mmCIF file of C-alpha atoms and ligand atoms in Angstrom:
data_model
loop_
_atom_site.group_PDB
_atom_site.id
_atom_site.type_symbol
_atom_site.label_atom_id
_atom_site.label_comp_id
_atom_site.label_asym_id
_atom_site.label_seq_id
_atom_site.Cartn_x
_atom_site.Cartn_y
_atom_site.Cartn_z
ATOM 1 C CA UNK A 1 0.000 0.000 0.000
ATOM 2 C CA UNK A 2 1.667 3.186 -1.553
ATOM 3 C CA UNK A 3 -0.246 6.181 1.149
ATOM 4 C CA UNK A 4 0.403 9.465 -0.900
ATOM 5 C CA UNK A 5 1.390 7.800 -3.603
ATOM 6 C CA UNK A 6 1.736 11.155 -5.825
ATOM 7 C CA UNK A 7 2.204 10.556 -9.365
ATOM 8 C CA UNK A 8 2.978 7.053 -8.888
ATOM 9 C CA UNK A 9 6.751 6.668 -9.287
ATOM 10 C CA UNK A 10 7.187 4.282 -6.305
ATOM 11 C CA UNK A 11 4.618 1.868 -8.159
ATOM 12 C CA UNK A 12 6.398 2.376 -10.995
ATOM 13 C CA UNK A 13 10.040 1.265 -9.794
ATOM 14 C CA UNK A 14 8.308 -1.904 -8.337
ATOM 15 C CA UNK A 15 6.372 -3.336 -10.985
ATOM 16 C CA UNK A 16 9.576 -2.513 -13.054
ATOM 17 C CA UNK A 17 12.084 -4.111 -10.895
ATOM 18 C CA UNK A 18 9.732 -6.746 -8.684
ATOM 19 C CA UNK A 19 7.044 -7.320 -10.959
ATOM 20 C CA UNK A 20 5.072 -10.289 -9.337
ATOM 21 C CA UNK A 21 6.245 -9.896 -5.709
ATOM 22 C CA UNK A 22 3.377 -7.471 -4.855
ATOM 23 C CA UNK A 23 -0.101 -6.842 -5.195
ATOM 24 C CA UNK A 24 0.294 -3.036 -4.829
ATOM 25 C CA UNK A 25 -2.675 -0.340 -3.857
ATOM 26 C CA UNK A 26 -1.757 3.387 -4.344
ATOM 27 C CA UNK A 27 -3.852 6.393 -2.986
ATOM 28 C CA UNK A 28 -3.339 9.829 -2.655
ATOM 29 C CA UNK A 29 -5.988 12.800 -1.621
ATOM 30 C CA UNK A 30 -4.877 14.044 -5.466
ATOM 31 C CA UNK A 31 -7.234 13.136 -8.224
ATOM 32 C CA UNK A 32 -5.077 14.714 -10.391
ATOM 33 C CA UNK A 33 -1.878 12.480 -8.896
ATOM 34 C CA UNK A 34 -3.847 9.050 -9.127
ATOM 35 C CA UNK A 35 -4.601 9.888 -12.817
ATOM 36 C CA UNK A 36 -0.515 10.755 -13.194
ATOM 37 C CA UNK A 37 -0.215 7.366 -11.166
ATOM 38 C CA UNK A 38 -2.715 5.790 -13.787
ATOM 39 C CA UNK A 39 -0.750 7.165 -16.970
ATOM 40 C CA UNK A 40 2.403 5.360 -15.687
ATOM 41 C CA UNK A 41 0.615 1.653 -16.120
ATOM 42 C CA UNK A 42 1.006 -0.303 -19.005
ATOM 43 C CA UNK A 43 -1.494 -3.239 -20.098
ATOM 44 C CA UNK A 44 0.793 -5.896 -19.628
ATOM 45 C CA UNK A 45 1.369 -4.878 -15.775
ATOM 46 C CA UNK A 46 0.184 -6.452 -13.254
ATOM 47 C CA UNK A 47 -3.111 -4.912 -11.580
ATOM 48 C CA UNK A 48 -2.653 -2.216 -9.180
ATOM 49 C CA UNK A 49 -5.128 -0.950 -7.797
ATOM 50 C CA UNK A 50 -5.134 3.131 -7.417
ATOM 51 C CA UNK A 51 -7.301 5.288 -5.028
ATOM 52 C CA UNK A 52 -8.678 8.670 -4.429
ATOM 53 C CA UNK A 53 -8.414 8.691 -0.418
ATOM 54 C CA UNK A 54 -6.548 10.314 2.441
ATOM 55 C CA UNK A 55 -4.338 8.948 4.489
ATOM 56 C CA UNK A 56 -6.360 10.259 7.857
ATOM 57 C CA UNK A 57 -9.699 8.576 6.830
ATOM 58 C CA UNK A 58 -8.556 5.264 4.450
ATOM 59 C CA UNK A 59 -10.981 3.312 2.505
ATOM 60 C CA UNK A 60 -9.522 0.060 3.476
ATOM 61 C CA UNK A 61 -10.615 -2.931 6.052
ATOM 62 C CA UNK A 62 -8.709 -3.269 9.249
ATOM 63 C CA UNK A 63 -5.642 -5.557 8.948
ATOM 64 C CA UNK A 64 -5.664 -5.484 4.934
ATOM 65 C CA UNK A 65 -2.151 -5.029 3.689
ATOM 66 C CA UNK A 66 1.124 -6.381 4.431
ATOM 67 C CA UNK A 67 3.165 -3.217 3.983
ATOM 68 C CA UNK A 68 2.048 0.408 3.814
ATOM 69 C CA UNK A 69 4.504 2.981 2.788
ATOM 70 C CA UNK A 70 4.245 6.783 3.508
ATOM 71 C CA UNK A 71 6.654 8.440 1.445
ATOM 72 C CA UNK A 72 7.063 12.391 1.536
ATOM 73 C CA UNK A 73 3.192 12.568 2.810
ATOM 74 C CA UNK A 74 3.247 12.797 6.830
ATOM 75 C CA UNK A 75 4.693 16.220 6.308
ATOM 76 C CA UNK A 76 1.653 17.478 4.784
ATOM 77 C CA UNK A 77 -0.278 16.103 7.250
ATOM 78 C CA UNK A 78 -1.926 15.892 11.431
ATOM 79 C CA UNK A 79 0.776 13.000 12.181
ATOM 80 C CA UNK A 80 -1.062 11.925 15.222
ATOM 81 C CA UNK A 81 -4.045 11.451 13.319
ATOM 82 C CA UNK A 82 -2.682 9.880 10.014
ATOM 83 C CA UNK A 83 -0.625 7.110 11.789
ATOM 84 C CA UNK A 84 -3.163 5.472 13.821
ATOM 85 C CA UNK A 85 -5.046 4.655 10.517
ATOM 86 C CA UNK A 86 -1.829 3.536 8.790
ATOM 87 C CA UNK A 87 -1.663 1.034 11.947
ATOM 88 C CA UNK A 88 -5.343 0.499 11.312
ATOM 89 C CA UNK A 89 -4.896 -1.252 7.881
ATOM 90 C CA UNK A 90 -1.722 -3.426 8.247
ATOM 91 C CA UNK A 91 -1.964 -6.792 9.350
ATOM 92 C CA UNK A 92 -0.461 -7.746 12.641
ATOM 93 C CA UNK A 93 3.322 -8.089 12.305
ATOM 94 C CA UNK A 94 3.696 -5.939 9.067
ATOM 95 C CA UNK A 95 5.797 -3.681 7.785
ATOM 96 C CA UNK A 96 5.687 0.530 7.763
ATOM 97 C CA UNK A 97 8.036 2.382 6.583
ATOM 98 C CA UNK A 98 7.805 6.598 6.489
ATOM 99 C CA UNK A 99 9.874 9.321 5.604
ATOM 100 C CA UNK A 100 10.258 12.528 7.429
ATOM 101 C CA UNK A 101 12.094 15.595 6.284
ATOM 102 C CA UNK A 102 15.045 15.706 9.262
ATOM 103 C CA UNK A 103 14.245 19.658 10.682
ATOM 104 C CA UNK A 104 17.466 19.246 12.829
ATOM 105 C CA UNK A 105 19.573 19.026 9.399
ATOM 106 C CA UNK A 106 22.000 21.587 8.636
ATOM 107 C CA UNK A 107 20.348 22.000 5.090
ATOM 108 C CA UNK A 108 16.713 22.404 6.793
ATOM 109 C CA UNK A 109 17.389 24.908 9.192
ATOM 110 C CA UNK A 110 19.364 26.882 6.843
ATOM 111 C CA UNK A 111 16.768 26.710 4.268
ATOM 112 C CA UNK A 112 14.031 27.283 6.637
ATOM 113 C CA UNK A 113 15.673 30.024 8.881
ATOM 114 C CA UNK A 114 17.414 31.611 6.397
ATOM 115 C CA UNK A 115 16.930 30.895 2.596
ATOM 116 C CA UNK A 116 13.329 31.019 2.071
ATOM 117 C CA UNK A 117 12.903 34.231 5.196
ATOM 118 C CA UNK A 118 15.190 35.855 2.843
ATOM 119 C CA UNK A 119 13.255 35.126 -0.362
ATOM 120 C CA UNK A 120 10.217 36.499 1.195
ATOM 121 C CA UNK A 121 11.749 39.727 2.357
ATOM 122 C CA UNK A 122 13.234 40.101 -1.197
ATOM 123 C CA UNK A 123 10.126 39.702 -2.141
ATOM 124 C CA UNK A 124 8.359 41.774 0.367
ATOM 125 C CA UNK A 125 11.119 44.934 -0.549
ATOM 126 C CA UNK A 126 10.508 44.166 -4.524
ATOM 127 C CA UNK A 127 6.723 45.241 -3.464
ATOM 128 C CA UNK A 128 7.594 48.092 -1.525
ATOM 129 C CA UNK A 129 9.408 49.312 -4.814
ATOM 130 C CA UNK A 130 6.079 48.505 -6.738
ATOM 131 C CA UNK A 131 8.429 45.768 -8.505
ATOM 132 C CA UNK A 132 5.806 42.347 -9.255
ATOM 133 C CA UNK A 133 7.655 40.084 -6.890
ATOM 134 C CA UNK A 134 9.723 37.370 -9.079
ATOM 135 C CA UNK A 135 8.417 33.979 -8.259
ATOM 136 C CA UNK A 136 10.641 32.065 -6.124
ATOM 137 C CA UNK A 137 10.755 35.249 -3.913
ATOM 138 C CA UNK A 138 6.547 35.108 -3.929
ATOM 139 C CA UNK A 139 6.288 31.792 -3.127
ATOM 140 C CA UNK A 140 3.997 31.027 -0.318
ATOM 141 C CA UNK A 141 4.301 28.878 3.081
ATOM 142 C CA UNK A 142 4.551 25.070 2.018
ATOM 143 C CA UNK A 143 2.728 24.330 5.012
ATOM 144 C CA UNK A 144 4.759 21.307 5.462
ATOM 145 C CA UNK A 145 6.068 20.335 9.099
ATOM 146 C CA UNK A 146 8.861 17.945 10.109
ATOM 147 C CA UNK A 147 9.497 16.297 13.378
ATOM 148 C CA UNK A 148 12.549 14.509 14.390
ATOM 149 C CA UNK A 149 13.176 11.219 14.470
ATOM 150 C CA UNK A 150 12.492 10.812 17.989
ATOM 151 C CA UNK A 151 9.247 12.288 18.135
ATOM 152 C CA UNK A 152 8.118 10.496 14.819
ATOM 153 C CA UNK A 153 8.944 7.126 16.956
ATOM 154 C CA UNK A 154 7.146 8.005 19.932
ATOM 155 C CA UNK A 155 3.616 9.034 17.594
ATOM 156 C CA UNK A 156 4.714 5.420 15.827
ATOM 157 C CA UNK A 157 4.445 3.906 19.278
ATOM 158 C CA UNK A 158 1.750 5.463 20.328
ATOM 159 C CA UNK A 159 -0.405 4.108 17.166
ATOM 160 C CA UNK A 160 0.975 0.569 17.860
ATOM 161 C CA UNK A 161 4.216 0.287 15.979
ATOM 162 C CA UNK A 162 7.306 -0.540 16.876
ATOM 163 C CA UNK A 163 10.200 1.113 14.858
ATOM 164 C CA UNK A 164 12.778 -1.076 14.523
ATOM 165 C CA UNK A 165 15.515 0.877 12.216
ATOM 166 C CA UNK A 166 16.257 4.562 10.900
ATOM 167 C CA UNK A 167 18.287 5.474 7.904
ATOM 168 C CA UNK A 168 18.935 9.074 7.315
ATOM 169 C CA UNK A 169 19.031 10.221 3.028
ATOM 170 C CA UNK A 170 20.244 12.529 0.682
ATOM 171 C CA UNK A 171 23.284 13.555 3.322
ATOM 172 C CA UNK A 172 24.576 16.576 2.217
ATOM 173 C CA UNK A 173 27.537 19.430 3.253
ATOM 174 C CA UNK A 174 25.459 22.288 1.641
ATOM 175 C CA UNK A 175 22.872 24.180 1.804
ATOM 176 C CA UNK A 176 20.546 25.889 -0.484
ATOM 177 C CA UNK A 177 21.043 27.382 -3.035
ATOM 178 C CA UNK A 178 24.279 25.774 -3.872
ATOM 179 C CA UNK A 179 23.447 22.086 -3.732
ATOM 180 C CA UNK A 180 21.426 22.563 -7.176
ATOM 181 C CA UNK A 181 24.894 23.660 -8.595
ATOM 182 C CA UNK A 182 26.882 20.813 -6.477
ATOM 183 C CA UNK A 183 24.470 17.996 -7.722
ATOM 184 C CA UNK A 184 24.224 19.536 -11.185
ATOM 185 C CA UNK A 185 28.050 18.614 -11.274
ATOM 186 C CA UNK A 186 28.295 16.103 -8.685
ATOM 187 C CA UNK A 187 28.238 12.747 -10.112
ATOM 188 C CA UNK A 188 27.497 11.309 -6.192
ATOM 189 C CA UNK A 189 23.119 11.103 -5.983
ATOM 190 C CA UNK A 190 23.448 9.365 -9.715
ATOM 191 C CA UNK A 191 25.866 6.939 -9.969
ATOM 192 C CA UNK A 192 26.362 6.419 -6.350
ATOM 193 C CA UNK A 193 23.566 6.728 -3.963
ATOM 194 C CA UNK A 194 24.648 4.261 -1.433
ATOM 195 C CA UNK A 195 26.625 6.848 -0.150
ATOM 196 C CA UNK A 196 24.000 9.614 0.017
ATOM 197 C CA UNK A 197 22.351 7.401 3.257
ATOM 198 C CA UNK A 198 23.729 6.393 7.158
ATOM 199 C CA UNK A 199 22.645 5.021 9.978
ATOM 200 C CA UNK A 200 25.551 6.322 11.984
ATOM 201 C CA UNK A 201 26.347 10.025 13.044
ATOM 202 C CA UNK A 202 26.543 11.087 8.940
ATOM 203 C CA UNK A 203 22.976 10.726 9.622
ATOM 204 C CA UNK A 204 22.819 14.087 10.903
ATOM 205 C CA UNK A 205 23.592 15.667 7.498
ATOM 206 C CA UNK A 206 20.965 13.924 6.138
ATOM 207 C CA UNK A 207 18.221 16.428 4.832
ATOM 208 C CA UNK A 208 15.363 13.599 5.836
ATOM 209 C CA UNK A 209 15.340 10.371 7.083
ATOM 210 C CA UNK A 210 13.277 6.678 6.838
ATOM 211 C CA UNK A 211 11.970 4.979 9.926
ATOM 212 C CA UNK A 212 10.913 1.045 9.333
ATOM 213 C CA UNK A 213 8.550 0.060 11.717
ATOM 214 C CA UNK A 214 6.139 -3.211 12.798
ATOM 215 C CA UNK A 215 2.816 -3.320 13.825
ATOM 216 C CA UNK A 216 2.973 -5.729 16.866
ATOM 217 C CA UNK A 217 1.810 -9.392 15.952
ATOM 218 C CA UNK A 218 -1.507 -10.535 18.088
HETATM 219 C C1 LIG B 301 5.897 15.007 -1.814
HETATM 220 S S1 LIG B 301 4.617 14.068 -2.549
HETATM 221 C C2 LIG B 301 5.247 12.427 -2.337
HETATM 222 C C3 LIG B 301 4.811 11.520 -3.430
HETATM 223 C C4 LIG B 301 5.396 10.108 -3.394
HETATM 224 N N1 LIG B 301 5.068 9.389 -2.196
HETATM 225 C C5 LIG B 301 6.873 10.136 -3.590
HETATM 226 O O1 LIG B 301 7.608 9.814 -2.650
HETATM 227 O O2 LIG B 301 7.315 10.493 -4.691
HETATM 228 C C6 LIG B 301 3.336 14.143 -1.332
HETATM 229 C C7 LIG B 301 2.029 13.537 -1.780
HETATM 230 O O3 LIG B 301 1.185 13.394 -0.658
HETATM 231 C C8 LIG B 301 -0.128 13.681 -1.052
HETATM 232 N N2 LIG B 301 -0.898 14.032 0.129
HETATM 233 C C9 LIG B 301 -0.815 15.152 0.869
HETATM 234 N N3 LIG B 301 -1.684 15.103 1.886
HETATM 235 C C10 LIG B 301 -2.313 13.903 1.810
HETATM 236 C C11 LIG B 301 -3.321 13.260 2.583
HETATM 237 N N4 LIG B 301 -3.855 13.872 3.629
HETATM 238 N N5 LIG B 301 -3.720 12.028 2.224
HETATM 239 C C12 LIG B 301 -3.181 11.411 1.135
HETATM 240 N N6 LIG B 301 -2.252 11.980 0.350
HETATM 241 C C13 LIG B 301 -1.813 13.209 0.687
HETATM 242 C C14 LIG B 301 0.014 14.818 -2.028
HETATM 243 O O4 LIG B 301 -1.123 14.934 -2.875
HETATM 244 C C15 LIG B 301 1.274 14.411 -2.790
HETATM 245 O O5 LIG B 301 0.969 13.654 -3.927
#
């Protein structure tokens, strides 16, 4: 179970590179995404089947899937809410694994304390000189909050899973702008991306992180 599956790239990559080891359900609160998600499937795949749902109310029976995945989605959402019916819908002893944008990163709190404030204030002066702000310096609140790991395995317990590992990603020495230019030239995130993750004190560089967890067996 892909949970804010977006366009549908995860589905993709599995039907492409495990083609008959799942029987793989996408949603995402997106019509618009699940039809991306849709456009990616080919007749001769396997069937997947894709819905319009969100991840705080699912349309799912209790216990139904073996592995649920939340991907880039419990940023966008009430965590304490959302997990509980994650928990709700995978069988006892399965598998969850989320991702979490690491706020304690150096790249985070330089791109939220600093980057984007400055931006918007080059933004806000560029409207003060009755110049139409230039995009990026427009651009609005994402909305998007990130805990840390701990706290994201604490609301994990407290909706009846047990995490059981944490890998930080995409560990990175800059900060924005400049890691467009470094990756642009930086052959690392391509060709090598075993060295983009940790689970050892790199970990802190990394600008999110994954948390595996299990849903305790009755
Ligand atoms: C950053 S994208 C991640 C997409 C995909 N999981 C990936 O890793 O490429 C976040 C997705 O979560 C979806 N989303 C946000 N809030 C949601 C909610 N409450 N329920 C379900 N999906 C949600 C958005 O529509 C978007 O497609």
């Amino acid at each position: 179970m892909d949970i804010g599956s977006g366009p549908g790239m995860f589905v993709r990559h599995l039907l492409d590179t495990r083609p008959s080891d799942f029987r793989i359900t996408a949603c995402d609160r997106s019509p618009a995404m699940i039809d991306a998600a849709a456009g990616r499937l080919t007749a001769s795949d396997p069937e997947v089947c894709l819905s319009v749902s969100r991840i705080e109310d699912l349309p799912f029976d209790d216990c139904s899937f073996d592995v649920a995945l939340a991907l880039g989605v419990l940023e966008y959402v009430d965590i304490a809410q959302a997990l509980p019916e994650v928990s709700r819908i995978v069988r006892p002893g399965g598998l969850v694994i989320a991702t979490m944008l690491n706020p304690a990163s150096p790249y985070r709190l330089f791109e939220w304390c600093i980057y984007w404030p400055a931006r918007r204030l080059a933004g806000r002066i560029e409207g003060l000189l009755g110049i139409q702000p230039s995009r990026p310096h427009g651009a609005r609140r994402s909305g998007i909050r990130a805990v840390r790991r701990g706290r994201l395995a604490r609301l994990m317990r407290g909706a009846g899973l047990t995490p059981y590992d944490v890998v930080a990603f995409d560990i990175t020495s800059t900060v924005p702008p400049f890691d467009k230019l470094v990756r642009r030239h930086h052959r690392r995130w391509r060709d090598h991306p075993e060295r983009t993750v940790s689970r050892g004190l790199r970990g802190r560089m990394g600008t999110g992180y994954l948390i595996a967890a299990r849903k305790a067996p009755v």
